Amino acid sequence: MALNPRIASWDGRRVWVLGASSGIGAETAALLLARGARVAVSARSAEALQQRFDGKTLVAPADVTDAEGLRAAAQQVAEAWGGIDLTLNFAGTYQEMRPWRMDLEAVRRIVELNLTGSFNLLAALQPHLVRGAGLGLVASVAGYGGLPNSLAYGATKAALINLAQSLWLDYRARGVAIYLVNPGFVETPLTAKNRFPMPFIIPAAEAARRTLAGLERGAFEIHYPQRFSRLLKLLNLLPQGLYFRCVRSFTGA
Ligand SMILES: NC(=O)c1ccc[n+]([C@@H]2O[C@H](COP(=O)([O-])OP(=O)(O)OC[C@H]3O[C@@H](n4cnc5c(N)ncnc54)[C@H](OP(=O)(O)O)[C@@H]3O)[C@@H](O)[C@H]2O)c1
């Protein structure tokens, strides 16, 4: 059963993509354009957005950690189009971190961007989340359960999963679609710095295709690659002791 309305065509649909200057967000914005959507792109780097999308999209540079700036960007996009049909927030970051090497400043930055950024976006979108509109939050399969070396990142992604579920429940009666995107490993600048093996990693263009396919079929949770996300879902159904044992043996932790 589809938990959101299906999207039969992207033609003319007004989609705002945040975190669109690189990685999955950039590929998703490019694919949306190719499918005929009207696309607005945001990230901090105006230059990167312009280099990739100038002339084809509405470029609205914004920092999701700046609530006021984000509100102005949302206003700019909504005024240019007369409304926003769908907003997708890919802005996020990852940093490996063990508790005994905790960098509290980095923890704050990760929470501020990955989690508070989504609340800032929610606040900025309040006037625009009307019946028929939609919002997609991008968490991660790392949010399903605790993983080693994922101190701050995993916690923010778990919180985003909870937030998206809560939003779906609250917005259902108001006719606003809420989507949760949980990628596994994807080849992007974010993962290029990882020194550990990344099982089942897929190219960013493939992640974009799977994201749009999930939106089109009206899924609430869009997770990929499924051979990895389903395995992690299964592990999280196990009793804690067994879960820890499996994760330790898979990760060598
Ligand atoms: N790659 C993976 O394996 C993977 C797996 C699971 C989940 N994810 C999630 O997917 C999302 C996209 O990841 P990615 O791998 O595509 O990363 P990426 O290539 O590093 O892209 C991140 C995007 O976010 C933007 N951004 C960063 N800080 C921002 C801020 N304060 N305000 C606005 N935009 C900001 C960046 O542009 P600027 O620097 O110009 O602002 C860039 O456009 C993230 O939420 C990530 O956690 C990724």
PDB file of C-alpha atoms and ligand atoms in Angstrom:
ATOM      1  CA  MET A   1       0.000   0.000   0.000  1.00  0.00           C
ATOM      2  CA  ALA A   2       1.465   3.366  -1.025  1.00  0.00           C
ATOM      3  CA  LEU A   3       1.832   5.641   2.002  1.00  0.00           C
ATOM      4  CA  ASN A   4       2.057   8.775  -0.137  1.00  0.00           C
ATOM      5  CA  PRO A   5       0.359   9.764  -3.399  1.00  0.00           C
ATOM      6  CA  ARG A   6       2.059   8.305  -6.469  1.00  0.00           C
ATOM      7  CA  ILE A   7       3.828  10.722  -8.813  1.00  0.00           C
ATOM      8  CA  ALA A   8       2.862   9.805 -12.366  1.00  0.00           C
ATOM      9  CA  SER A   9       4.839  12.568 -14.080  1.00  0.00           C
ATOM     10  CA  TRP A  10       7.529  15.079 -13.130  1.00  0.00           C
ATOM     11  CA  ASP A  11       6.556  17.379 -15.963  1.00  0.00           C
ATOM     12  CA  GLY A  12       6.272  20.932 -14.604  1.00  0.00           C
ATOM     13  CA  ARG A  13       6.468  19.750 -10.971  1.00  0.00           C
ATOM     14  CA  ARG A  14       8.165  22.387  -8.787  1.00  0.00           C
ATOM     15  CA  VAL A  15      10.928  20.688  -6.794  1.00  0.00           C
ATOM     16  CA  TRP A  16      13.373  22.385  -4.417  1.00  0.00           C
ATOM     17  CA  VAL A  17      16.535  20.335  -3.822  1.00  0.00           C
ATOM     18  CA  LEU A  18      18.825  21.293  -0.931  1.00  0.00           C
ATOM     19  CA  GLY A  19      22.367  19.945  -0.821  1.00  0.00           C
ATOM     20  CA  ALA A  20      22.278  20.001  -4.616  1.00  0.00           C
ATOM     21  CA  SER A  21      25.850  21.093  -5.373  1.00  0.00           C
ATOM     22  CA  SER A  22      27.375  17.604  -5.188  1.00  0.00           C
ATOM     23  CA  GLY A  23      26.722  13.915  -4.592  1.00  0.00           C
ATOM     24  CA  ILE A  24      23.225  12.416  -4.447  1.00  0.00           C
ATOM     25  CA  GLY A  25      21.499  15.820  -4.296  1.00  0.00           C
ATOM     26  CA  ALA A  26      23.222  17.064  -7.473  1.00  0.00           C
ATOM     27  CA  GLU A  27      22.417  13.846  -9.359  1.00  0.00           C
ATOM     28  CA  THR A  28      18.797  13.953  -8.173  1.00  0.00           C
ATOM     29  CA  ALA A  29      18.406  17.579  -9.272  1.00  0.00           C
ATOM     30  CA  ALA A  30      19.922  16.730 -12.675  1.00  0.00           C
ATOM     31  CA  LEU A  31      17.610  13.728 -13.113  1.00  0.00           C
ATOM     32  CA  LEU A  32      14.567  15.772 -12.117  1.00  0.00           C
ATOM     33  CA  LEU A  33      15.503  18.339 -14.773  1.00  0.00           C
ATOM     34  CA  ALA A  34      15.897  15.586 -17.350  1.00  0.00           C
ATOM     35  CA  ARG A  35      12.417  14.304 -16.444  1.00  0.00           C
ATOM     36  CA  GLY A  36      10.853  17.729 -17.013  1.00  0.00           C
ATOM     37  CA  ALA A  37      10.527  19.057 -13.448  1.00  0.00           C
ATOM     38  CA  ARG A  38      11.104  22.697 -12.575  1.00  0.00           C
ATOM     39  CA  VAL A  39      14.018  22.587 -10.161  1.00  0.00           C
ATOM     40  CA  ALA A  40      15.440  25.009  -7.607  1.00  0.00           C
ATOM     41  CA  VAL A  41      18.839  24.159  -6.143  1.00  0.00           C
ATOM     42  CA  SER A  42      20.406  25.186  -2.841  1.00  0.00           C
ATOM     43  CA  ALA A  43      23.700  24.615  -1.031  1.00  0.00           C
ATOM     44  CA  ARG A  44      26.179  27.013   0.559  1.00  0.00           C
ATOM     45  CA  SER A  45      28.404  27.270  -2.506  1.00  0.00           C
ATOM     46  CA  ALA A  46      26.714  29.548  -5.054  1.00  0.00           C
ATOM     47  CA  GLU A  47      29.642  28.979  -7.394  1.00  0.00           C
ATOM     48  CA  ALA A  48      29.296  25.180  -7.402  1.00  0.00           C
ATOM     49  CA  LEU A  49      25.535  25.479  -8.000  1.00  0.00           C
ATOM     50  CA  GLN A  50      26.016  27.964 -10.821  1.00  0.00           C
ATOM     51  CA  GLN A  51      28.727  25.892 -12.469  1.00  0.00           C
ATOM     52  CA  ARG A  52      26.503  22.853 -12.564  1.00  0.00           C
ATOM     53  CA  PHE A  53      23.009  24.266 -12.967  1.00  0.00           C
ATOM     54  CA  ASP A  54      23.094  27.890 -14.132  1.00  0.00           C
ATOM     55  CA  GLY A  55      20.421  28.733 -16.688  1.00  0.00           C
ATOM     56  CA  LYS A  56      18.615  25.431 -16.134  1.00  0.00           C
ATOM     57  CA  THR A  57      17.382  25.877 -12.574  1.00  0.00           C
ATOM     58  CA  LEU A  58      16.490  28.482 -10.029  1.00  0.00           C
ATOM     59  CA  VAL A  59      19.704  28.897  -8.018  1.00  0.00           C
ATOM     60  CA  ALA A  60      19.034  29.840  -4.378  1.00  0.00           C
ATOM     61  CA  PRO A  61      22.225  29.543  -2.311  1.00  0.00           C
ATOM     62  CA  ALA A  62      21.402  28.854   1.339  1.00  0.00           C
ATOM     63  CA  ASP A  63      22.952  27.442   4.485  1.00  0.00           C
ATOM     64  CA  VAL A  64      20.532  25.098   6.271  1.00  0.00           C
ATOM     65  CA  THR A  65      22.104  26.010   9.625  1.00  0.00           C
ATOM     66  CA  ASP A  66      20.974  29.624   9.099  1.00  0.00           C
ATOM     67  CA  ALA A  67      17.234  29.582   9.879  1.00  0.00           C
ATOM     68  CA  GLU A  68      16.598  33.134   8.668  1.00  0.00           C
ATOM     69  CA  GLY A  69      18.557  32.684   5.442  1.00  0.00           C
ATOM     70  CA  LEU A  70      16.689  29.466   4.772  1.00  0.00           C
ATOM     71  CA  ARG A  71      13.332  31.168   5.307  1.00  0.00           C
ATOM     72  CA  ALA A  72      14.338  33.827   2.762  1.00  0.00           C
ATOM     73  CA  ALA A  73      15.426  31.126   0.275  1.00  0.00           C
ATOM     74  CA  ALA A  74      12.101  29.274   0.679  1.00  0.00           C
ATOM     75  CA  GLN A  75      10.252  32.552   0.117  1.00  0.00           C
ATOM     76  CA  GLN A  76      12.357  33.288  -2.974  1.00  0.00           C
ATOM     77  CA  VAL A  77      11.617  29.870  -4.499  1.00  0.00           C
ATOM     78  CA  ALA A  78       7.903  29.952  -3.622  1.00  0.00           C
ATOM     79  CA  GLU A  79       7.463  33.480  -4.988  1.00  0.00           C
ATOM     80  CA  ALA A  80       9.255  32.647  -8.234  1.00  0.00           C
ATOM     81  CA  TRP A  81       6.972  29.667  -8.872  1.00  0.00           C
ATOM     82  CA  GLY A  82       3.831  30.529  -6.942  1.00  0.00           C
ATOM     83  CA  GLY A  83       4.394  27.510  -4.664  1.00  0.00           C
ATOM     84  CA  ILE A  84       6.630  24.491  -4.077  1.00  0.00           C
ATOM     85  CA  ASP A  85       5.338  20.980  -4.789  1.00  0.00           C
ATOM     86  CA  LEU A  86       8.195  18.992  -3.275  1.00  0.00           C
ATOM     87  CA  THR A  87      11.269  19.784  -1.172  1.00  0.00           C
ATOM     88  CA  LEU A  88      14.135  17.294  -0.802  1.00  0.00           C
ATOM     89  CA  ASN A  89      16.845  17.917   1.770  1.00  0.00           C
ATOM     90  CA  PHE A  90      20.155  16.220   0.959  1.00  0.00           C
ATOM     91  CA  ALA A  91      22.288  18.706   2.931  1.00  0.00           C
ATOM     92  CA  GLY A  92      24.285  16.654   5.399  1.00  0.00           C
ATOM     93  CA  THR A  93      27.714  15.559   6.434  1.00  0.00           C
ATOM     94  CA  TYR A  94      29.576  12.594   7.879  1.00  0.00           C
ATOM     95  CA  GLN A  95      32.716  12.298   9.917  1.00  0.00           C
ATOM     96  CA  GLU A  96      34.167   9.113  11.346  1.00  0.00           C
ATOM     97  CA  MET A  97      34.333   9.403  15.123  1.00  0.00           C
ATOM     98  CA  ARG A  98      35.145   7.106  18.018  1.00  0.00           C
ATOM     99  CA  PRO A  99      33.993   8.163  21.512  1.00  0.00           C
ATOM    100  CA  TRP A 100      37.530   8.231  22.917  1.00  0.00           C
ATOM    101  CA  ARG A 101      38.556  10.647  20.139  1.00  0.00           C
ATOM    102  CA  MET A 102      35.398  12.737  20.364  1.00  0.00           C
ATOM    103  CA  ASP A 103      35.666  16.211  18.859  1.00  0.00           C
ATOM    104  CA  LEU A 104      32.857  18.130  20.545  1.00  0.00           C
ATOM    105  CA  GLU A 105      33.023  21.011  18.081  1.00  0.00           C
ATOM    106  CA  ALA A 106      32.634  18.556  15.198  1.00  0.00           C
ATOM    107  CA  VAL A 107      29.736  16.844  17.015  1.00  0.00           C
ATOM    108  CA  ARG A 108      27.982  20.209  17.307  1.00  0.00           C
ATOM    109  CA  ARG A 109      28.556  20.939  13.601  1.00  0.00           C
ATOM    110  CA  ILE A 110      27.178  17.541  12.564  1.00  0.00           C
ATOM    111  CA  VAL A 111      24.073  17.909  14.774  1.00  0.00           C
ATOM    112  CA  GLU A 112      23.575  21.488  13.596  1.00  0.00           C
ATOM    113  CA  LEU A 113      23.716  20.517   9.921  1.00  0.00           C
ATOM    114  CA  ASN A 114      22.144  17.041   9.840  1.00  0.00           C
ATOM    115  CA  LEU A 115      19.426  17.490  12.441  1.00  0.00           C
ATOM    116  CA  THR A 116      18.838  21.152  13.317  1.00  0.00           C
ATOM    117  CA  GLY A 117      19.095  21.932   9.578  1.00  0.00           C
ATOM    118  CA  SER A 118      15.988  19.820   8.950  1.00  0.00           C
ATOM    119  CA  PHE A 119      14.085  21.650  11.700  1.00  0.00           C
ATOM    120  CA  ASN A 120      15.192  24.964  10.185  1.00  0.00           C
ATOM    121  CA  LEU A 121      13.858  23.737   6.846  1.00  0.00           C
ATOM    122  CA  LEU A 122      10.591  22.641   8.403  1.00  0.00           C
ATOM    123  CA  ALA A 123      10.189  26.093   9.938  1.00  0.00           C
ATOM    124  CA  ALA A 124      11.027  27.813   6.639  1.00  0.00           C
ATOM    125  CA  LEU A 125       8.499  25.650   4.786  1.00  0.00           C
ATOM    126  CA  GLN A 126       5.575  26.222   7.153  1.00  0.00           C
ATOM    127  CA  PRO A 127       3.686  28.603   4.840  1.00  0.00           C
ATOM    128  CA  HIS A 128       4.408  26.345   1.862  1.00  0.00           C
ATOM    129  CA  LEU A 129       3.538  22.875   3.221  1.00  0.00           C
ATOM    130  CA  VAL A 130      -0.017  23.003   1.954  1.00  0.00           C
ATOM    131  CA  ARG A 131      -2.288  20.156   0.777  1.00  0.00           C
ATOM    132  CA  GLY A 132      -0.625  18.371  -2.156  1.00  0.00           C
ATOM    133  CA  ALA A 133       2.911  19.460  -1.215  1.00  0.00           C
ATOM    134  CA  GLY A 134       5.649  17.101  -0.026  1.00  0.00           C
ATOM    135  CA  LEU A 135       8.867  17.055   1.977  1.00  0.00           C
ATOM    136  CA  GLY A 136      11.625  14.432   1.817  1.00  0.00           C
ATOM    137  CA  LEU A 137      14.217  14.082   4.577  1.00  0.00           C
ATOM    138  CA  VAL A 138      17.436  12.219   3.847  1.00  0.00           C
ATOM    139  CA  ALA A 139      18.660  10.099   6.743  1.00  0.00           C
ATOM    140  CA  SER A 140      20.719   6.905   6.291  1.00  0.00           C
ATOM    141  CA  VAL A 141      20.654   3.181   6.945  1.00  0.00           C
ATOM    142  CA  ALA A 142      23.185   4.134   9.654  1.00  0.00           C
ATOM    143  CA  GLY A 143      20.181   5.495  11.555  1.00  0.00           C
ATOM    144  CA  TYR A 144      18.528   2.068  11.912  1.00  0.00           C
ATOM    145  CA  GLY A 145      20.759   1.064  14.831  1.00  0.00           C
ATOM    146  CA  GLY A 146      24.016   2.000  16.526  1.00  0.00           C
ATOM    147  CA  LEU A 147      27.173   1.314  14.515  1.00  0.00           C
ATOM    148  CA  PRO A 148      30.822   1.670  15.477  1.00  0.00           C
ATOM    149  CA  ASN A 149      32.747   4.779  14.379  1.00  0.00           C
ATOM    150  CA  SER A 150      29.512   6.667  13.822  1.00  0.00           C
ATOM    151  CA  LEU A 151      29.227   8.593  17.071  1.00  0.00           C
ATOM    152  CA  ALA A 152      27.438  11.781  16.014  1.00  0.00           C
ATOM    153  CA  TYR A 153      26.356  10.884  12.480  1.00  0.00           C
ATOM    154  CA  GLY A 154      24.373   7.783  13.469  1.00  0.00           C
ATOM    155  CA  ALA A 155      22.555   9.626  16.238  1.00  0.00           C
ATOM    156  CA  THR A 156      21.481  12.452  13.893  1.00  0.00           C
ATOM    157  CA  LYS A 157      20.265   9.984  11.278  1.00  0.00           C
ATOM    158  CA  ALA A 158      18.302   7.950  13.854  1.00  0.00           C
ATOM    159  CA  ALA A 159      16.683  11.212  14.959  1.00  0.00           C
ATOM    160  CA  LEU A 160      15.794  12.091  11.356  1.00  0.00           C
ATOM    161  CA  ILE A 161      14.087   8.721  10.895  1.00  0.00           C
ATOM    162  CA  ASN A 162      12.026   9.393  14.016  1.00  0.00           C
ATOM    163  CA  LEU A 163      11.296  12.936  12.826  1.00  0.00           C
ATOM    164  CA  ALA A 164      10.098  11.772   9.401  1.00  0.00           C
ATOM    165  CA  GLN A 165       7.770   9.179  10.984  1.00  0.00           C
ATOM    166  CA  SER A 166       6.388  11.796  13.335  1.00  0.00           C
ATOM    167  CA  LEU A 167       5.872  14.253  10.455  1.00  0.00           C
ATOM    168  CA  TRP A 168       4.104  11.628   8.323  1.00  0.00           C
ATOM    169  CA  LEU A 169       1.654  10.963  11.149  1.00  0.00           C
ATOM    170  CA  ASP A 170       1.010  14.648  11.824  1.00  0.00           C
ATOM    171  CA  TYR A 171       0.754  15.741   8.201  1.00  0.00           C
ATOM    172  CA  ARG A 172      -1.348  12.830   6.917  1.00  0.00           C
ATOM    173  CA  ALA A 173      -4.683  14.491   7.637  1.00  0.00           C
ATOM    174  CA  ARG A 174      -3.421  17.736   6.110  1.00  0.00           C
ATOM    175  CA  GLY A 175      -2.612  16.097   2.768  1.00  0.00           C
ATOM    176  CA  VAL A 176       1.140  16.764   2.925  1.00  0.00           C
ATOM    177  CA  ALA A 177       3.364  13.889   1.754  1.00  0.00           C
ATOM    178  CA  ILE A 178       6.396  13.055   3.899  1.00  0.00           C
ATOM    179  CA  TYR A 179       9.222  10.909   2.529  1.00  0.00           C
ATOM    180  CA  LEU A 180      12.217   9.337   4.263  1.00  0.00           C
ATOM    181  CA  VAL A 181      15.253   8.501   2.130  1.00  0.00           C
ATOM    182  CA  ASN A 182      17.708   6.034   3.684  1.00  0.00           C
ATOM    183  CA  PRO A 183      20.697   5.429   1.432  1.00  0.00           C
ATOM    184  CA  GLY A 184      23.373   2.817   2.076  1.00  0.00           C
ATOM    185  CA  PHE A 185      26.859   3.576   0.769  1.00  0.00           C
ATOM    186  CA  VAL A 186      26.905   5.871  -2.258  1.00  0.00           C
ATOM    187  CA  GLU A 187      29.952   7.134  -4.197  1.00  0.00           C
ATOM    188  CA  THR A 188      30.083  10.866  -3.450  1.00  0.00           C
ATOM    189  CA  PRO A 189      32.638  13.384  -2.102  1.00  0.00           C
ATOM    190  CA  LEU A 190      31.293  12.460   1.358  1.00  0.00           C
ATOM    191  CA  THR A 191      32.349   8.815   1.167  1.00  0.00           C
ATOM    192  CA  ALA A 192      35.511   9.434  -0.889  1.00  0.00           C
ATOM    193  CA  LYS A 193      37.358  10.135   2.363  1.00  0.00           C
ATOM    194  CA  ASN A 194      36.318   6.829   4.024  1.00  0.00           C
ATOM    195  CA  ARG A 195      39.205   4.443   4.723  1.00  0.00           C
ATOM    196  CA  PHE A 196      37.049   1.404   5.517  1.00  0.00           C
ATOM    197  CA  PRO A 197      35.416  -1.028   3.062  1.00  0.00           C
ATOM    198  CA  MET A 198      31.944   0.121   1.986  1.00  0.00           C
ATOM    199  CA  PRO A 199      29.802  -2.905   1.103  1.00  0.00           C
ATOM    200  CA  PHE A 200      27.389  -2.710  -1.855  1.00  0.00           C
ATOM    201  CA  ILE A 201      28.398   0.885  -2.663  1.00  0.00           C
ATOM    202  CA  ILE A 202      26.492   2.342  -5.648  1.00  0.00           C
ATOM    203  CA  PRO A 203      27.143   5.373  -7.911  1.00  0.00           C
ATOM    204  CA  ALA A 204      25.373   8.640  -7.024  1.00  0.00           C
ATOM    205  CA  ALA A 205      23.417   8.582 -10.314  1.00  0.00           C
ATOM    206  CA  GLU A 206      21.997   5.191  -9.336  1.00  0.00           C
ATOM    207  CA  ALA A 207      21.021   6.581  -5.906  1.00  0.00           C
ATOM    208  CA  ALA A 208      19.213   9.438  -7.661  1.00  0.00           C
ATOM    209  CA  ARG A 209      17.324   7.002  -9.913  1.00  0.00           C
ATOM    210  CA  ARG A 210      16.260   4.923  -6.913  1.00  0.00           C
ATOM    211  CA  THR A 211      15.208   8.038  -5.001  1.00  0.00           C
ATOM    212  CA  LEU A 212      12.953   9.201  -7.825  1.00  0.00           C
ATOM    213  CA  ALA A 213      11.581   5.681  -8.340  1.00  0.00           C
ATOM    214  CA  GLY A 214      10.575   5.578  -4.660  1.00  0.00           C
ATOM    215  CA  LEU A 215       8.927   8.990  -4.851  1.00  0.00           C
ATOM    216  CA  GLU A 216       7.063   7.942  -7.996  1.00  0.00           C
ATOM    217  CA  ARG A 217       5.625   4.826  -6.381  1.00  0.00           C
ATOM    218  CA  GLY A 218       4.509   6.843  -3.349  1.00  0.00           C
ATOM    219  CA  ALA A 219       6.771   5.114  -0.827  1.00  0.00           C
ATOM    220  CA  PHE A 220       7.270   6.601   2.622  1.00  0.00           C
ATOM    221  CA  GLU A 221      10.688   5.053   3.176  1.00  0.00           C
ATOM    222  CA  ILE A 222      12.984   4.869   0.158  1.00  0.00           C
ATOM    223  CA  HIS A 223      15.990   2.700   0.998  1.00  0.00           C
ATOM    224  CA  TYR A 224      18.771   1.390  -1.213  1.00  0.00           C
ATOM    225  CA  PRO A 225      20.650  -0.672  -2.216  1.00  0.00           C
ATOM    226  CA  GLN A 226      18.114  -3.091  -0.831  1.00  0.00           C
ATOM    227  CA  ARG A 227      20.506  -6.036  -0.447  1.00  0.00           C
ATOM    228  CA  PHE A 228      22.281  -3.861   2.155  1.00  0.00           C
ATOM    229  CA  SER A 229      19.355  -1.932   3.674  1.00  0.00           C
ATOM    230  CA  ARG A 230      17.268  -5.100   4.090  1.00  0.00           C
ATOM    231  CA  LEU A 231      20.187  -6.844   5.794  1.00  0.00           C
ATOM    232  CA  LEU A 232      20.531  -3.956   8.256  1.00  0.00           C
ATOM    233  CA  LYS A 233      16.767  -3.923   8.861  1.00  0.00           C
ATOM    234  CA  LEU A 234      16.946  -7.627   9.639  1.00  0.00           C
ATOM    235  CA  LEU A 235      19.887  -7.178  12.028  1.00  0.00           C
ATOM    236  CA  ASN A 236      17.911  -4.553  13.899  1.00  0.00           C
ATOM    237  CA  LEU A 237      15.122  -7.051  14.555  1.00  0.00           C
ATOM    238  CA  LEU A 238      17.526  -9.299  16.473  1.00  0.00           C
ATOM    239  CA  PRO A 239      17.917  -9.289  20.258  1.00  0.00           C
ATOM    240  CA  GLN A 240      20.581  -6.738  21.246  1.00  0.00           C
ATOM    241  CA  GLY A 241      23.234  -9.329  22.106  1.00  0.00           C
ATOM    242  CA  LEU A 242      22.920 -10.987  18.712  1.00  0.00           C
ATOM    243  CA  TYR A 243      22.828  -7.608  16.948  1.00  0.00           C
ATOM    244  CA  PHE A 244      26.071  -6.559  18.665  1.00  0.00           C
ATOM    245  CA  ARG A 245      27.713  -9.879  17.825  1.00  0.00           C
ATOM    246  CA  CYS A 246      26.756  -9.639  14.124  1.00  0.00           C
ATOM    247  CA  VAL A 247      27.812  -5.972  13.789  1.00  0.00           C
ATOM    248  CA  ARG A 248      31.127  -6.696  15.521  1.00  0.00           C
ATOM    249  CA  SER A 249      31.847  -9.593  13.230  1.00  0.00           C
ATOM    250  CA  PHE A 250      30.871  -7.611  10.069  1.00  0.00           C
ATOM    251  CA  THR A 251      32.820  -4.480  11.010  1.00  0.00           C
ATOM    252  CA  GLY A 252      35.695  -5.984  12.966  1.00  0.00           C
ATOM    253  CA  ALA A 253      34.844  -3.606  15.829  1.00  0.00           C
TER     254      ALA A 253
HETATM  255  N1  LIG B   1      27.081   9.088   0.364  1.00  0.00           N
HETATM  256  C1  LIG B   1      26.596   8.141   1.154  1.00  0.00           C
HETATM  257  O1  LIG B   1      27.099   6.995   1.187  1.00  0.00           O
HETATM  258  C2  LIG B   1      25.404   8.424   2.027  1.00  0.00           C
HETATM  259  C3  LIG B   1      24.837   7.346   2.730  1.00  0.00           C
HETATM  260  C4  LIG B   1      23.738   7.583   3.557  1.00  0.00           C
HETATM  261  C5  LIG B   1      23.217   8.854   3.653  1.00  0.00           C
HETATM  262  N2  LIG B   1      23.793   9.879   2.958  1.00  0.00           N
HETATM  263  C6  LIG B   1      23.209  11.210   3.135  1.00  0.00           C
HETATM  264  O2  LIG B   1      22.858  11.752   1.877  1.00  0.00           O
HETATM  265  C7  LIG B   1      22.976  13.176   1.933  1.00  0.00           C
HETATM  266  C8  LIG B   1      23.845  13.629   0.765  1.00  0.00           C
HETATM  267  O3  LIG B   1      25.127  13.043   0.932  1.00  0.00           O
HETATM  268  P1  LIG B   1      26.233  13.042  -0.225  1.00  0.00           P
HETATM  269  O4  LIG B   1      27.012  11.805  -0.015  1.00  0.00           O
HETATM  270  O5  LIG B   1      25.612  13.323  -1.547  1.00  0.00           O
HETATM  271  O6  LIG B   1      27.132  14.253   0.294  1.00  0.00           O
HETATM  272  P2  LIG B   1      27.933  15.419  -0.460  1.00  0.00           P
HETATM  273  O7  LIG B   1      28.343  15.002  -1.830  1.00  0.00           O
HETATM  274  O8  LIG B   1      28.974  15.855   0.507  1.00  0.00           O
HETATM  275  O9  LIG B   1      26.822  16.563  -0.607  1.00  0.00           O
HETATM  276  C9  LIG B   1      26.373  17.284   0.488  1.00  0.00           C
HETATM  277  C10 LIG B   1      25.627  18.496  -0.030  1.00  0.00           C
HETATM  278  O10 LIG B   1      25.172  19.223   1.108  1.00  0.00           O
HETATM  279  C11 LIG B   1      25.553  20.584   0.949  1.00  0.00           C
HETATM  280  N3  LIG B   1      25.726  21.190   2.264  1.00  0.00           N
HETATM  281  C12 LIG B   1      26.670  20.914   3.199  1.00  0.00           C
HETATM  282  N4  LIG B   1      26.525  21.710   4.262  1.00  0.00           N
HETATM  283  C13 LIG B   1      25.456  22.517   3.985  1.00  0.00           C
HETATM  284  C14 LIG B   1      24.802  23.549   4.692  1.00  0.00           C
HETATM  285  N5  LIG B   1      25.205  23.957   5.898  1.00  0.00           N
HETATM  286  N6  LIG B   1      23.741  24.153   4.122  1.00  0.00           N
HETATM  287  C15 LIG B   1      23.311  23.757   2.879  1.00  0.00           C
HETATM  288  N7  LIG B   1      23.884  22.788   2.173  1.00  0.00           N
HETATM  289  C16 LIG B   1      24.946  22.175   2.727  1.00  0.00           C
HETATM  290  C17 LIG B   1      26.851  20.531   0.137  1.00  0.00           C
HETATM  291  O11 LIG B   1      27.116  21.746  -0.539  1.00  0.00           O
HETATM  292  P3  LIG B   1      27.932  22.982   0.118  1.00  0.00           P
HETATM  293  O12 LIG B   1      29.149  22.386   0.754  1.00  0.00           O
HETATM  294  O13 LIG B   1      28.205  23.875  -1.033  1.00  0.00           O
HETATM  295  O14 LIG B   1      27.004  23.600   1.083  1.00  0.00           O
HETATM  296  C18 LIG B   1      26.476  19.434  -0.871  1.00  0.00           C
HETATM  297  O15 LIG B   1      25.694  19.985  -1.889  1.00  0.00           O
HETATM  298  C19 LIG B   1      23.569  13.498   3.317  1.00  0.00           C
HETATM  299  O16 LIG B   1      22.528  13.834   4.196  1.00  0.00           O
HETATM  300  C20 LIG B   1      24.203  12.187   3.739  1.00  0.00           C
HETATM  301  O17 LIG B   1      24.276  12.044   5.139  1.00  0.00           O
HETATM  302  C21 LIG B   1      24.870   9.702   2.146  1.00  0.00           C
END
